[in-house]
mmCIF file of C-alpha atoms in Angstrom:
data_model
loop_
_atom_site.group_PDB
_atom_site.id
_atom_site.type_symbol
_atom_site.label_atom_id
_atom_site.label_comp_id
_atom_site.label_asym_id
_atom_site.label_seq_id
_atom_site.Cartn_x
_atom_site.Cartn_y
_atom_site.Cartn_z
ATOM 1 C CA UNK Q 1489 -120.184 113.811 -35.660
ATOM 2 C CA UNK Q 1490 -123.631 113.472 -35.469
ATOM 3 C CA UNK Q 1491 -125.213 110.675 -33.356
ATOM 4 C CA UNK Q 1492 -127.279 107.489 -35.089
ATOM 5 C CA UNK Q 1493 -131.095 108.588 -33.833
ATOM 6 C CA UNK Q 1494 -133.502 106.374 -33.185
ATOM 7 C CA UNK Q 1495 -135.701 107.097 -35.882
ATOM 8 C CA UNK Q 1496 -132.013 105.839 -37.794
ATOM 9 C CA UNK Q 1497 -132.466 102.961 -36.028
ATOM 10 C CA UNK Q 1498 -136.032 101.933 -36.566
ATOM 11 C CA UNK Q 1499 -135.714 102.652 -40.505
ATOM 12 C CA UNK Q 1500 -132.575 100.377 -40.706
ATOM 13 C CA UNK Q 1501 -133.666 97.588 -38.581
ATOM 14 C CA UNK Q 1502 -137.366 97.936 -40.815
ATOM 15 C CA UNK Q 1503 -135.104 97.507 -44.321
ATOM 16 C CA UNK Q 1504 -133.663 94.421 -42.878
ATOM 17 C CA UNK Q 1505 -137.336 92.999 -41.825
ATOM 18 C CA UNK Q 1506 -138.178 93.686 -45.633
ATOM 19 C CA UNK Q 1507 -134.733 92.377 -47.548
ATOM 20 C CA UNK Q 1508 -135.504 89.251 -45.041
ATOM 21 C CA UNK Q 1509 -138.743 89.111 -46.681
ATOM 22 C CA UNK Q 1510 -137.260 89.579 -50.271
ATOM 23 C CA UNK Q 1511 -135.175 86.576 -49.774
ATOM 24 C CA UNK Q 1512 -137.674 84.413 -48.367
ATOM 25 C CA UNK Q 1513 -140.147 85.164 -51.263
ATOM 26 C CA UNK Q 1514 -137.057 84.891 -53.632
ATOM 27 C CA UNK Q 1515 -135.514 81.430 -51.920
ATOM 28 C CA UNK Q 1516 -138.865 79.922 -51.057
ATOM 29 C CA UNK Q 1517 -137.309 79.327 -47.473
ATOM 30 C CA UNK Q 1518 -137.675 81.319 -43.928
ATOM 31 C CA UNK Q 1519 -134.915 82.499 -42.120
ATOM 32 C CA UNK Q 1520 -134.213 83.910 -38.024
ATOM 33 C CA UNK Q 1521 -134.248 87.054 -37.823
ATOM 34 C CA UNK Q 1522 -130.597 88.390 -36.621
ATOM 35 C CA UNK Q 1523 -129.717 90.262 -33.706
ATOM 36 C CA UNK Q 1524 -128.268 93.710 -34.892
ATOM 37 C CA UNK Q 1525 -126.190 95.980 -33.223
ATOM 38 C CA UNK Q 1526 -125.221 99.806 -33.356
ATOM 39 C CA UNK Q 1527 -121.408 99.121 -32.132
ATOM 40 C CA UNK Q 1528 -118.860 98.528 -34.845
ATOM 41 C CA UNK Q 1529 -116.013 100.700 -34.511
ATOM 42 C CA UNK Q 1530 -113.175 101.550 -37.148
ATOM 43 C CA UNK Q 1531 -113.420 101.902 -40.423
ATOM 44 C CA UNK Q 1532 -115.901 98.932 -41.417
ATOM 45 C CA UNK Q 1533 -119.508 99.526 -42.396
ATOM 46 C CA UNK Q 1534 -120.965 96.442 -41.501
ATOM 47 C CA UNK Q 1535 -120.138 92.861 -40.082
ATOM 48 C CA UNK Q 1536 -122.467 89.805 -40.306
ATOM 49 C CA UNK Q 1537 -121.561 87.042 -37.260
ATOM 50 C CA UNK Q 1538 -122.564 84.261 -39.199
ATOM 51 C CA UNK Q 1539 -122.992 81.376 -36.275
ATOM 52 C CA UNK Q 1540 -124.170 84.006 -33.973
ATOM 53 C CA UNK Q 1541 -126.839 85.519 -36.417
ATOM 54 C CA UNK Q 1542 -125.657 89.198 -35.864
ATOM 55 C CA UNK Q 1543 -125.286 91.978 -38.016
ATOM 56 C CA UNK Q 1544 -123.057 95.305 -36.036
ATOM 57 C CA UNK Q 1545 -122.970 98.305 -38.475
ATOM 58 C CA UNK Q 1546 -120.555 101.092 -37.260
ATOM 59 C CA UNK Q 1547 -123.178 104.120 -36.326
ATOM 60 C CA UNK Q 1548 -120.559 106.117 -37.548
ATOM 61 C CA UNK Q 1549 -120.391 105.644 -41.009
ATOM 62 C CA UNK Q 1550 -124.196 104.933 -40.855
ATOM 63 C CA UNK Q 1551 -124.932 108.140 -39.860
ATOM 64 C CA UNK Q 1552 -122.843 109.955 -42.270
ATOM 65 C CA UNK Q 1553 -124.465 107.683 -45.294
ATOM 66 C CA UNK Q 1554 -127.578 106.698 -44.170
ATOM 67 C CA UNK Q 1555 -128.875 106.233 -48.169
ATOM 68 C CA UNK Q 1556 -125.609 104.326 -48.783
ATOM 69 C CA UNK Q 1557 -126.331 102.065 -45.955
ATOM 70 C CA UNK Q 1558 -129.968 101.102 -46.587
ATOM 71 C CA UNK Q 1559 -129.781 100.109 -50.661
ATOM 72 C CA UNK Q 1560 -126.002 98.653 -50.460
ATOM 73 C CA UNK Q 1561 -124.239 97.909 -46.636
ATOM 74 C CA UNK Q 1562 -127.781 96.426 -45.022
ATOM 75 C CA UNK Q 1563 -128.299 93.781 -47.918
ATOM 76 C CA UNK Q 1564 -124.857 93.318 -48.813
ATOM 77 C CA UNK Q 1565 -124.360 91.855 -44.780
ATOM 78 C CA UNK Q 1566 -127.623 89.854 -44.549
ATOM 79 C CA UNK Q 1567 -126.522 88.363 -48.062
ATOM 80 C CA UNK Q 1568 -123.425 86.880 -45.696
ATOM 81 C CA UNK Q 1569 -126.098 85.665 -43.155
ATOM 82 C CA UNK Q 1570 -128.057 83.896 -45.891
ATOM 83 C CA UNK Q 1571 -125.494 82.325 -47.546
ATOM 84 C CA UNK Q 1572 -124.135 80.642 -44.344
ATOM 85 C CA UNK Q 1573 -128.050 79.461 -43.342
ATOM 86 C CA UNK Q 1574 -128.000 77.721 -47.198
ATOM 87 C CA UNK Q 1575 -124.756 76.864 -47.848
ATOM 88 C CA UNK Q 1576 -122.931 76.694 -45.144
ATOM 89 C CA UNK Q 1577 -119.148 77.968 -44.356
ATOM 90 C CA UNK Q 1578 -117.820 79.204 -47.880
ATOM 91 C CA UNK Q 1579 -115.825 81.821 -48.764
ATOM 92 C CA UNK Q 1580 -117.334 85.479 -47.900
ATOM 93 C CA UNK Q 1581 -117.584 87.044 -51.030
ATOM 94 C CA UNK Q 1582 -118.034 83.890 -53.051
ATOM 95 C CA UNK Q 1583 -119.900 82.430 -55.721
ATOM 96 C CA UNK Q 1584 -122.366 81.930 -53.270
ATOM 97 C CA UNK Q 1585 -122.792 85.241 -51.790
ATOM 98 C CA UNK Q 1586 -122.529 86.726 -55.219
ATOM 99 C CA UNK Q 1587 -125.038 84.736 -56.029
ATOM 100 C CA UNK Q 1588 -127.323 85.928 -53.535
ATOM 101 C CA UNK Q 1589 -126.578 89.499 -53.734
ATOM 102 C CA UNK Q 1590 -127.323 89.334 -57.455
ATOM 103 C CA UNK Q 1591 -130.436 87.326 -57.619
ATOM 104 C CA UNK Q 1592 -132.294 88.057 -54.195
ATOM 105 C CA UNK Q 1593 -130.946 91.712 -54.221
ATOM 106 C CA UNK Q 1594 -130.613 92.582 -57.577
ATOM 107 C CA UNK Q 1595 -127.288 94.419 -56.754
ATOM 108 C CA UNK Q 1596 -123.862 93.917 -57.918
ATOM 109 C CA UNK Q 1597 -121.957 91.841 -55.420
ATOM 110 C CA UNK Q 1598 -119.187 94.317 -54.650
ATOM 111 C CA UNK Q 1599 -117.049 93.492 -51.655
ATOM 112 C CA UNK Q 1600 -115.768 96.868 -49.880
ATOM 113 C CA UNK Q 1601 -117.481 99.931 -50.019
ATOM 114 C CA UNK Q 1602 -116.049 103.259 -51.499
ATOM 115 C CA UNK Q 1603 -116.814 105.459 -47.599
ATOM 116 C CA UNK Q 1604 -115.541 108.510 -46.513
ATOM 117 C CA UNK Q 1605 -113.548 106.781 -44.064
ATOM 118 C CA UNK Q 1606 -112.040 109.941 -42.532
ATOM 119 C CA UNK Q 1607 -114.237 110.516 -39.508
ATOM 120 C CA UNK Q 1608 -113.240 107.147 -38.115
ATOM 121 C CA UNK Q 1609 -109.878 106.605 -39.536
ATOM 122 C CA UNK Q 1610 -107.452 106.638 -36.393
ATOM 123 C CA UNK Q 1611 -103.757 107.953 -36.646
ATOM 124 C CA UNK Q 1612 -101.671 107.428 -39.612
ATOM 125 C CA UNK Q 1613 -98.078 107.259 -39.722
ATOM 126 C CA UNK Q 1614 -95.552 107.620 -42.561
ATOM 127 C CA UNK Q 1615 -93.173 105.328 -43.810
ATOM 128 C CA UNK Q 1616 -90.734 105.396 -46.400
ATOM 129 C CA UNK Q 1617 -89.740 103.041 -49.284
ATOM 130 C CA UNK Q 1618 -88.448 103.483 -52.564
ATOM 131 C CA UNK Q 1619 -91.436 104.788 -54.261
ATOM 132 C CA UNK Q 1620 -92.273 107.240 -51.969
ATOM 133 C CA UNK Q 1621 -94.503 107.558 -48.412
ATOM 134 C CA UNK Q 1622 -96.988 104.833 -47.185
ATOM 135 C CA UNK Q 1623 -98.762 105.438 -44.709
ATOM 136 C CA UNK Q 1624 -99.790 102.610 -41.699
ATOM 137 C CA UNK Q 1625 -102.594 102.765 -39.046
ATOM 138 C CA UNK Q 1626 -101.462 103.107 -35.580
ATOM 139 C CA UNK Q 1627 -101.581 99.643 -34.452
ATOM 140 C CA UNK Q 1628 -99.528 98.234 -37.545
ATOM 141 C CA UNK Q 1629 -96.642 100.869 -36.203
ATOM 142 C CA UNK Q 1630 -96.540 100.237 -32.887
ATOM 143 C CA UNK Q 1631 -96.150 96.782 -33.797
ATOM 144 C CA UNK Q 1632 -93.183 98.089 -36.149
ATOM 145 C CA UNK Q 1633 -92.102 99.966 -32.706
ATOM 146 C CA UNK Q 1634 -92.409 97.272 -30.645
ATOM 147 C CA UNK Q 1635 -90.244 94.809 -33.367
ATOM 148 C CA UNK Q 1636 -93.054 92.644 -34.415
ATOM 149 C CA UNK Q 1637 -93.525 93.016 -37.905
ATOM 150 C CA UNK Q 1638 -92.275 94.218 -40.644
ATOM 151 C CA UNK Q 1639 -93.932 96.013 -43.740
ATOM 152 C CA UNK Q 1640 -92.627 95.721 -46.990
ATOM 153 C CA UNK Q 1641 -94.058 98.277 -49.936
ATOM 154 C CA UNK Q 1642 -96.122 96.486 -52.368
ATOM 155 C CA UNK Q 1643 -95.362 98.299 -55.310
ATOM 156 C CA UNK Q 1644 -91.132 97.806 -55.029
ATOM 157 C CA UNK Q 1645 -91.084 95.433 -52.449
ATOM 158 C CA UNK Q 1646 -88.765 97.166 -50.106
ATOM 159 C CA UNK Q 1647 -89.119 97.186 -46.195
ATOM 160 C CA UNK Q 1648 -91.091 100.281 -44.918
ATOM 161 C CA UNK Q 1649 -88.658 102.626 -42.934
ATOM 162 C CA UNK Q 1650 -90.368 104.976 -40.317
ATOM 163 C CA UNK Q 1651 -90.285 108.823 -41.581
ATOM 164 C CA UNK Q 1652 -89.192 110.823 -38.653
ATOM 165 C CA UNK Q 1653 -90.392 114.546 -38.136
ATOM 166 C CA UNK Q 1654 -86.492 116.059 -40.008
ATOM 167 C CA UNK Q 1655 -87.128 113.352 -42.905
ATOM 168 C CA UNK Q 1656 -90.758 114.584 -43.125
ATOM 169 C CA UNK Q 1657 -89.270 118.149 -43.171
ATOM 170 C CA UNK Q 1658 -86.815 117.491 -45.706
ATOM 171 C CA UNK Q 1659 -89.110 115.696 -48.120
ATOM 172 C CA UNK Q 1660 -91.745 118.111 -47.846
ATOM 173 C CA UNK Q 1661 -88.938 121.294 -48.564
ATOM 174 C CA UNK Q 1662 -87.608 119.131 -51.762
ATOM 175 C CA UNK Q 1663 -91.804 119.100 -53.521
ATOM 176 C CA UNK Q 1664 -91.541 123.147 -52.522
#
């Protein structure tokens, strides 16, 4: 893993100053600049707090798509800050946002982005159902372990079973 620099740093927080200048030539309105942060952990790109005006992007996944980051995650967050200055609380990837995103960004408002998510995915663990083997993140089985949830499959609707080491062995033997 390689670590954000701050050269990284400088160009990202200069391609907010200039989609913040986009906007405010496109909306005929000025906005705060937000406060921005390096710390978001896990496997999100980006996260706008809208009544704090802060944007967190996860250095991470920054690093490792730097290109991605400045044309899609950077205006694709301040979109979410700009919609909640105009509009108000609505729904995060709504008509409003899309609106934005499409007009002041000239981008098409997608709502997740298509990472490599495997430098910062945690542990997995498999479970069964009918179909075959899901796998859950770490903190959605220990709170299968600790008998506070329940999964169910969502292609046959069946409750997700935790694969044990033999039933892992056994499976993988029967694809042999």
């Amino acid at each position: 893993m390689t670590a954000l620099t701050s050269t990284q740093q400088q160009q990202v927080l200069a391609k907010i100053e200039a989609d913040y200048q986009v906007a405010e030539l496109a909306l005929a309105k000025s906005f705060p600049r937000p406060k921005v942060e390096f710390t978001l952990r896990g496997k999100a790109a980006g996260m706008a707090h809208l009544q704090l005006n802060k944007l967190r992007f996860n250095p991470v996944l920054l690093t490792e798509n730097f290109d991605t980051f400045i044309e899609h995650v950077i205006p694709h967050e301040i979109s979410h800050l700009l919609c909640f200055r105009l509009f108000g609380k609505v729904k995060p990837h709504g008509r409003e946002w899309q609106h934005i995103m499409y007009n002041v960004f000239k981008q098409a408002p997608k709502t997740t982005h298509q990472l490599d998510i495997s430098s910062v995915q945690g542990k997995q663990f498999d479970y069964q159902c009918e179909c075959g083997v899901v796998t859950l993140s770490i903190r959605r089985h220990n709170k299968v372990i600790r008998g506070e949830m329940q999964y169910r499959c969502r292609r046959c609707g069946h409750t997700l079973q935790a694969v044990t080491n033999h039933q892992a062995m056994i499976s993988a033997a029967k694809i042999d």
